[in-house]
Amino acid sequence: MLGEYFYNKTIRQSVAIFGTLFNQLQFRTVVGGQIKDIQRVPINYGPRERILARIDEEEKLEDRKIAIKLPRLSFEIDDISYDQTRQLNRLNKCVVQSDNGTTYSVIKEGVPFNLDFTLYIYARRQDEGLQILEQILPYFTPDYTVTAKNLDGSGIKTDIPITRTGISMPDEYEGDFQNVRDILIWTV
């Protein structure tokens, strides 16, 4: 259609980088001033509605061994948009020598796109959600920059700024008034 085939895995790598930022978060259960339990917060890629549907199914399951664990995180891509302000000359090329030194590859200048992610924090208790949120916020003032090596084998490293644009902390309750499920959801 538009020329020769290429696939640099940049969007895939960006999703992996974003998820990796949050995969070591923990929450603590404190009883009587003593730490009772420390647990890692699970994270997965997927829309908020999917997680809420899974939590809704949990209440109908008889086997609680396969129940979804809260608190948890999920994230998804909301938008991919071209960023004209970061566009460099499209004629720029980088020539990279192979490891054995016998062949060369030509890498064309990249096209800048912004990927808008949304991170969701799900918790049954407000304290659990706030513990998670407070582990995230100090790093985004409002940017956090990650340096990533391109997956094309060129060895070129790229700085990727991740910008927090806002936080929504409504206490959302799922279900009707009689059967309210207390699931607090923060959107970062």
PDB file of C-alpha atoms in Angstrom:
ATOM      1  CA  MET A   1       0.000   0.000   0.000  1.00  0.00           C
ATOM      2  CA  LEU A   2       2.478   2.668   1.158  1.00  0.00           C
ATOM      3  CA  GLY A   3       5.814   0.992   0.508  1.00  0.00           C
ATOM      4  CA  GLU A   4       7.913  -1.727   2.030  1.00  0.00           C
ATOM      5  CA  TYR A   5       6.887  -3.594   5.163  1.00  0.00           C
ATOM      6  CA  PHE A   6       8.222  -2.579   8.567  1.00  0.00           C
ATOM      7  CA  TYR A   7       7.229  -3.175  12.165  1.00  0.00           C
ATOM      8  CA  ASN A   8       9.342  -1.550  14.865  1.00  0.00           C
ATOM      9  CA  LYS A   9       7.177  -2.660  17.824  1.00  0.00           C
ATOM     10  CA  THR A  10       7.184   0.870  19.251  1.00  0.00           C
ATOM     11  CA  ILE A  11       3.560   0.896  20.377  1.00  0.00           C
ATOM     12  CA  ARG A  12       3.936  -2.562  21.892  1.00  0.00           C
ATOM     13  CA  GLN A  13       7.119  -1.477  23.676  1.00  0.00           C
ATOM     14  CA  SER A  14       5.395   1.666  24.967  1.00  0.00           C
ATOM     15  CA  VAL A  15       2.557  -0.412  26.439  1.00  0.00           C
ATOM     16  CA  ALA A  16       5.089  -2.711  28.121  1.00  0.00           C
ATOM     17  CA  ILE A  17       7.057   0.233  29.525  1.00  0.00           C
ATOM     18  CA  PHE A  18       3.929   1.870  30.923  1.00  0.00           C
ATOM     19  CA  GLY A  19       2.786  -1.345  32.606  1.00  0.00           C
ATOM     20  CA  THR A  20       6.262  -2.035  33.990  1.00  0.00           C
ATOM     21  CA  LEU A  21       6.306   1.331  35.768  1.00  0.00           C
ATOM     22  CA  PHE A  22       3.539   0.157  38.078  1.00  0.00           C
ATOM     23  CA  ASN A  23       4.161  -3.580  38.438  1.00  0.00           C
ATOM     24  CA  GLN A  24       6.057  -3.396  41.750  1.00  0.00           C
ATOM     25  CA  LEU A  25       3.541  -1.405  43.792  1.00  0.00           C
ATOM     26  CA  GLN A  26       2.558  -2.800  47.185  1.00  0.00           C
ATOM     27  CA  PHE A  27      -0.061  -2.244  49.817  1.00  0.00           C
ATOM     28  CA  ARG A  28       0.100  -3.049  53.513  1.00  0.00           C
ATOM     29  CA  THR A  29      -2.586  -4.271  55.839  1.00  0.00           C
ATOM     30  CA  VAL A  30      -2.122  -2.777  59.299  1.00  0.00           C
ATOM     31  CA  VAL A  31      -4.007  -4.131  62.312  1.00  0.00           C
ATOM     32  CA  GLY A  32      -3.561  -2.557  65.726  1.00  0.00           C
ATOM     33  CA  GLY A  33      -0.551  -0.549  64.567  1.00  0.00           C
ATOM     34  CA  GLN A  34       1.265  -3.681  63.382  1.00  0.00           C
ATOM     35  CA  ILE A  35       1.884  -4.615  59.746  1.00  0.00           C
ATOM     36  CA  LYS A  36      -0.137  -7.767  59.221  1.00  0.00           C
ATOM     37  CA  ASP A  37       0.463  -8.306  55.514  1.00  0.00           C
ATOM     38  CA  ILE A  38       2.376  -6.820  52.557  1.00  0.00           C
ATOM     39  CA  GLN A  39       1.106  -7.686  49.084  1.00  0.00           C
ATOM     40  CA  ARG A  40       2.040  -6.749  45.549  1.00  0.00           C
ATOM     41  CA  VAL A  41      -0.718  -5.005  43.576  1.00  0.00           C
ATOM     42  CA  PRO A  42      -1.594  -6.972  40.413  1.00  0.00           C
ATOM     43  CA  ILE A  43      -1.790  -5.050  37.137  1.00  0.00           C
ATOM     44  CA  ASN A  44      -3.210  -5.936  33.751  1.00  0.00           C
ATOM     45  CA  TYR A  45      -3.926  -4.316  30.412  1.00  0.00           C
ATOM     46  CA  GLY A  46      -7.599  -3.933  29.696  1.00  0.00           C
ATOM     47  CA  PRO A  47     -10.520  -1.555  29.826  1.00  0.00           C
ATOM     48  CA  ARG A  48     -12.190  -0.611  33.083  1.00  0.00           C
ATOM     49  CA  GLU A  49     -15.508  -2.161  32.051  1.00  0.00           C
ATOM     50  CA  ARG A  50     -13.846  -5.543  31.623  1.00  0.00           C
ATOM     51  CA  ILE A  51     -12.463  -5.475  35.169  1.00  0.00           C
ATOM     52  CA  LEU A  52     -15.803  -4.374  36.606  1.00  0.00           C
ATOM     53  CA  ALA A  53     -17.596  -7.136  34.695  1.00  0.00           C
ATOM     54  CA  ARG A  54     -15.111  -9.660  36.095  1.00  0.00           C
ATOM     55  CA  ILE A  55     -15.694  -8.381  39.637  1.00  0.00           C
ATOM     56  CA  ASP A  56     -19.440  -8.647  39.038  1.00  0.00           C
ATOM     57  CA  GLU A  57     -19.005 -12.275  37.922  1.00  0.00           C
ATOM     58  CA  GLU A  58     -17.013 -12.972  41.084  1.00  0.00           C
ATOM     59  CA  GLU A  59     -20.058 -12.433  43.263  1.00  0.00           C
ATOM     60  CA  LYS A  60     -21.946 -15.063  41.279  1.00  0.00           C
ATOM     61  CA  LEU A  61     -19.179 -17.660  41.440  1.00  0.00           C
ATOM     62  CA  GLU A  62     -19.393 -20.475  43.931  1.00  0.00           C
ATOM     63  CA  ASP A  63     -15.683 -21.279  43.730  1.00  0.00           C
ATOM     64  CA  ARG A  64     -13.937 -18.325  45.396  1.00  0.00           C
ATOM     65  CA  LYS A  65     -10.491 -19.671  44.454  1.00  0.00           C
ATOM     66  CA  ILE A  66     -10.783 -17.989  41.066  1.00  0.00           C
ATOM     67  CA  ALA A  67     -12.069 -14.674  42.386  1.00  0.00           C
ATOM     68  CA  ILE A  68     -10.451 -11.434  41.241  1.00  0.00           C
ATOM     69  CA  LYS A  69      -8.084  -9.861  43.742  1.00  0.00           C
ATOM     70  CA  LEU A  70      -8.536  -6.288  44.933  1.00  0.00           C
ATOM     71  CA  PRO A  71      -6.839  -3.884  45.127  1.00  0.00           C
ATOM     72  CA  ARG A  72      -5.571  -4.040  41.573  1.00  0.00           C
ATOM     73  CA  LEU A  73      -4.541  -1.819  38.680  1.00  0.00           C
ATOM     74  CA  SER A  74      -5.487  -1.835  35.036  1.00  0.00           C
ATOM     75  CA  PHE A  75      -4.543   0.417  32.165  1.00  0.00           C
ATOM     76  CA  GLU A  76      -5.505   0.993  28.564  1.00  0.00           C
ATOM     77  CA  ILE A  77      -4.638   3.176  25.578  1.00  0.00           C
ATOM     78  CA  ASP A  78      -7.255   5.885  25.130  1.00  0.00           C
ATOM     79  CA  ASP A  79      -5.837   7.767  22.178  1.00  0.00           C
ATOM     80  CA  ILE A  80      -2.985   7.831  19.681  1.00  0.00           C
ATOM     81  CA  SER A  81      -2.343  11.263  18.193  1.00  0.00           C
ATOM     82  CA  TYR A  82       0.301  12.793  15.935  1.00  0.00           C
ATOM     83  CA  ASP A  83       2.535  15.376  17.661  1.00  0.00           C
ATOM     84  CA  GLN A  84       3.608  17.946  15.098  1.00  0.00           C
ATOM     85  CA  THR A  85       5.720  19.876  17.633  1.00  0.00           C
ATOM     86  CA  ARG A  86       8.244  17.014  17.899  1.00  0.00           C
ATOM     87  CA  GLN A  87       8.517  16.201  14.183  1.00  0.00           C
ATOM     88  CA  LEU A  88      12.092  16.221  12.860  1.00  0.00           C
ATOM     89  CA  ASN A  89      13.188  16.349   9.236  1.00  0.00           C
ATOM     90  CA  ARG A  90      11.777  13.269   7.496  1.00  0.00           C
ATOM     91  CA  LEU A  91      14.895  13.041   5.322  1.00  0.00           C
ATOM     92  CA  ASN A  92      17.100  12.310   8.354  1.00  0.00           C
ATOM     93  CA  LYS A  93      18.481   8.791   8.317  1.00  0.00           C
ATOM     94  CA  CYS A  94      20.728   6.849  10.634  1.00  0.00           C
ATOM     95  CA  VAL A  95      23.107   4.223   9.272  1.00  0.00           C
ATOM     96  CA  VAL A  96      23.820   1.415  11.721  1.00  0.00           C
ATOM     97  CA  GLN A  97      26.517  -1.196  11.292  1.00  0.00           C
ATOM     98  CA  SER A  98      25.667  -4.806  12.153  1.00  0.00           C
ATOM     99  CA  ASP A  99      27.415  -6.657  14.976  1.00  0.00           C
ATOM    100  CA  ASN A 100      29.721  -8.503  12.584  1.00  0.00           C
ATOM    101  CA  GLY A 101      30.571  -5.256  10.772  1.00  0.00           C
ATOM    102  CA  THR A 102      29.755  -6.500   7.275  1.00  0.00           C
ATOM    103  CA  THR A 103      26.285  -5.051   6.706  1.00  0.00           C
ATOM    104  CA  TYR A 104      24.612  -1.736   7.319  1.00  0.00           C
ATOM    105  CA  SER A 105      21.000  -0.822   7.992  1.00  0.00           C
ATOM    106  CA  VAL A 106      19.360   2.492   7.230  1.00  0.00           C
ATOM    107  CA  ILE A 107      16.894   3.686   9.848  1.00  0.00           C
ATOM    108  CA  LYS A 108      14.583   6.514   8.850  1.00  0.00           C
ATOM    109  CA  GLU A 109      13.587   9.294  11.229  1.00  0.00           C
ATOM    110  CA  GLY A 110      10.666   8.323  13.436  1.00  0.00           C
ATOM    111  CA  VAL A 111       7.256   9.942  13.376  1.00  0.00           C
ATOM    112  CA  PRO A 112       6.206  11.370  16.767  1.00  0.00           C
ATOM    113  CA  PHE A 113       2.940  10.178  18.227  1.00  0.00           C
ATOM    114  CA  ASN A 114       1.504  10.632  21.695  1.00  0.00           C
ATOM    115  CA  LEU A 115      -0.047   7.602  23.340  1.00  0.00           C
ATOM    116  CA  ASP A 116      -2.634   8.530  25.957  1.00  0.00           C
ATOM    117  CA  PHE A 117      -2.940   5.887  28.659  1.00  0.00           C
ATOM    118  CA  THR A 118      -5.406   5.731  31.521  1.00  0.00           C
ATOM    119  CA  LEU A 119      -4.447   3.930  34.717  1.00  0.00           C
ATOM    120  CA  TYR A 120      -7.234   2.682  36.989  1.00  0.00           C
ATOM    121  CA  ILE A 121      -6.849   1.842  40.678  1.00  0.00           C
ATOM    122  CA  TYR A 122      -9.530  -0.483  42.091  1.00  0.00           C
ATOM    123  CA  ALA A 123      -9.867  -1.013  45.832  1.00  0.00           C
ATOM    124  CA  ARG A 124     -12.492  -2.137  48.314  1.00  0.00           C
ATOM    125  CA  ARG A 125     -11.129   0.148  51.041  1.00  0.00           C
ATOM    126  CA  GLN A 126     -10.091   3.751  50.605  1.00  0.00           C
ATOM    127  CA  ASP A 127      -6.851   3.278  52.539  1.00  0.00           C
ATOM    128  CA  GLU A 128      -5.652   0.606  50.096  1.00  0.00           C
ATOM    129  CA  GLY A 129      -6.325   2.861  47.113  1.00  0.00           C
ATOM    130  CA  LEU A 130      -4.629   5.825  48.746  1.00  0.00           C
ATOM    131  CA  GLN A 131      -1.553   3.722  49.563  1.00  0.00           C
ATOM    132  CA  ILE A 132      -1.237   2.868  45.881  1.00  0.00           C
ATOM    133  CA  LEU A 133      -1.902   6.424  44.695  1.00  0.00           C
ATOM    134  CA  GLU A 134       0.721   7.849  47.062  1.00  0.00           C
ATOM    135  CA  GLN A 135       3.326   5.472  45.634  1.00  0.00           C
ATOM    136  CA  ILE A 136       2.647   6.822  42.124  1.00  0.00           C
ATOM    137  CA  LEU A 137       2.216  10.593  42.518  1.00  0.00           C
ATOM    138  CA  PRO A 138       5.698  11.619  43.780  1.00  0.00           C
ATOM    139  CA  TYR A 139       7.343  10.367  40.579  1.00  0.00           C
ATOM    140  CA  PHE A 140       5.157  12.385  38.206  1.00  0.00           C
ATOM    141  CA  THR A 141       5.862  16.073  38.783  1.00  0.00           C
ATOM    142  CA  PRO A 142       4.184  16.087  36.217  1.00  0.00           C
ATOM    143  CA  ASP A 143       6.667  14.137  34.035  1.00  0.00           C
ATOM    144  CA  TYR A 144       8.626  10.940  34.524  1.00  0.00           C
ATOM    145  CA  THR A 145      11.153  10.102  31.808  1.00  0.00           C
ATOM    146  CA  VAL A 146      12.117   6.563  30.863  1.00  0.00           C
ATOM    147  CA  THR A 147      15.061   5.784  28.579  1.00  0.00           C
ATOM    148  CA  ALA A 148      14.358   2.834  26.301  1.00  0.00           C
ATOM    149  CA  LYS A 149      16.502   1.062  23.763  1.00  0.00           C
ATOM    150  CA  ASN A 150      14.863   0.724  20.348  1.00  0.00           C
ATOM    151  CA  LEU A 151      13.821  -2.828  19.503  1.00  0.00           C
ATOM    152  CA  ASP A 152      15.132  -2.613  15.944  1.00  0.00           C
ATOM    153  CA  GLY A 153      18.620  -3.739  17.041  1.00  0.00           C
ATOM    154  CA  SER A 154      20.204  -0.362  16.307  1.00  0.00           C
ATOM    155  CA  GLY A 155      21.207   0.282  19.915  1.00  0.00           C
ATOM    156  CA  ILE A 156      19.665   3.748  19.714  1.00  0.00           C
ATOM    157  CA  LYS A 157      18.173   4.928  23.004  1.00  0.00           C
ATOM    158  CA  THR A 158      15.145   7.179  23.199  1.00  0.00           C
ATOM    159  CA  ASP A 159      13.915   9.246  26.132  1.00  0.00           C
ATOM    160  CA  ILE A 160      10.191   8.737  26.632  1.00  0.00           C
ATOM    161  CA  PRO A 161       8.502  11.331  28.856  1.00  0.00           C
ATOM    162  CA  ILE A 162       5.399  10.063  30.626  1.00  0.00           C
ATOM    163  CA  THR A 163       3.180  12.935  31.720  1.00  0.00           C
ATOM    164  CA  ARG A 164       0.426  12.802  34.311  1.00  0.00           C
ATOM    165  CA  THR A 165      -2.374  15.018  33.071  1.00  0.00           C
ATOM    166  CA  GLY A 166      -4.891  14.617  35.866  1.00  0.00           C
ATOM    167  CA  ILE A 167      -6.400  12.478  38.560  1.00  0.00           C
ATOM    168  CA  SER A 168     -10.037  11.663  39.067  1.00  0.00           C
ATOM    169  CA  MET A 169     -10.934  10.267  42.458  1.00  0.00           C
ATOM    170  CA  PRO A 170     -14.678   9.823  42.499  1.00  0.00           C
ATOM    171  CA  ASP A 171     -15.905   7.168  44.866  1.00  0.00           C
ATOM    172  CA  GLU A 172     -17.803   5.077  42.358  1.00  0.00           C
ATOM    173  CA  TYR A 173     -20.091   2.422  43.688  1.00  0.00           C
ATOM    174  CA  GLU A 174     -21.255  -0.385  41.470  1.00  0.00           C
ATOM    175  CA  GLY A 175     -24.785  -1.768  41.609  1.00  0.00           C
ATOM    176  CA  ASP A 176     -28.158  -0.429  42.670  1.00  0.00           C
ATOM    177  CA  PHE A 177     -28.838   1.256  45.999  1.00  0.00           C
ATOM    178  CA  GLN A 178     -29.913  -1.980  47.726  1.00  0.00           C
ATOM    179  CA  ASN A 179     -26.961  -4.087  46.545  1.00  0.00           C
ATOM    180  CA  VAL A 180     -24.094  -1.636  46.425  1.00  0.00           C
ATOM    181  CA  ARG A 181     -20.645  -3.105  45.932  1.00  0.00           C
ATOM    182  CA  ASP A 182     -18.012  -0.935  47.507  1.00  0.00           C
ATOM    183  CA  ILE A 183     -15.409  -0.646  44.794  1.00  0.00           C
ATOM    184  CA  LEU A 184     -13.498   2.597  44.818  1.00  0.00           C
ATOM    185  CA  ILE A 185     -11.984   3.541  41.463  1.00  0.00           C
ATOM    186  CA  TRP A 186      -9.352   6.213  40.902  1.00  0.00           C
ATOM    187  CA  THR A 187      -8.437   7.292  37.373  1.00  0.00           C
ATOM    188  CA  VAL A 188      -4.855   8.505  36.880  1.00  0.00           C
TER     189      VAL A 188
END
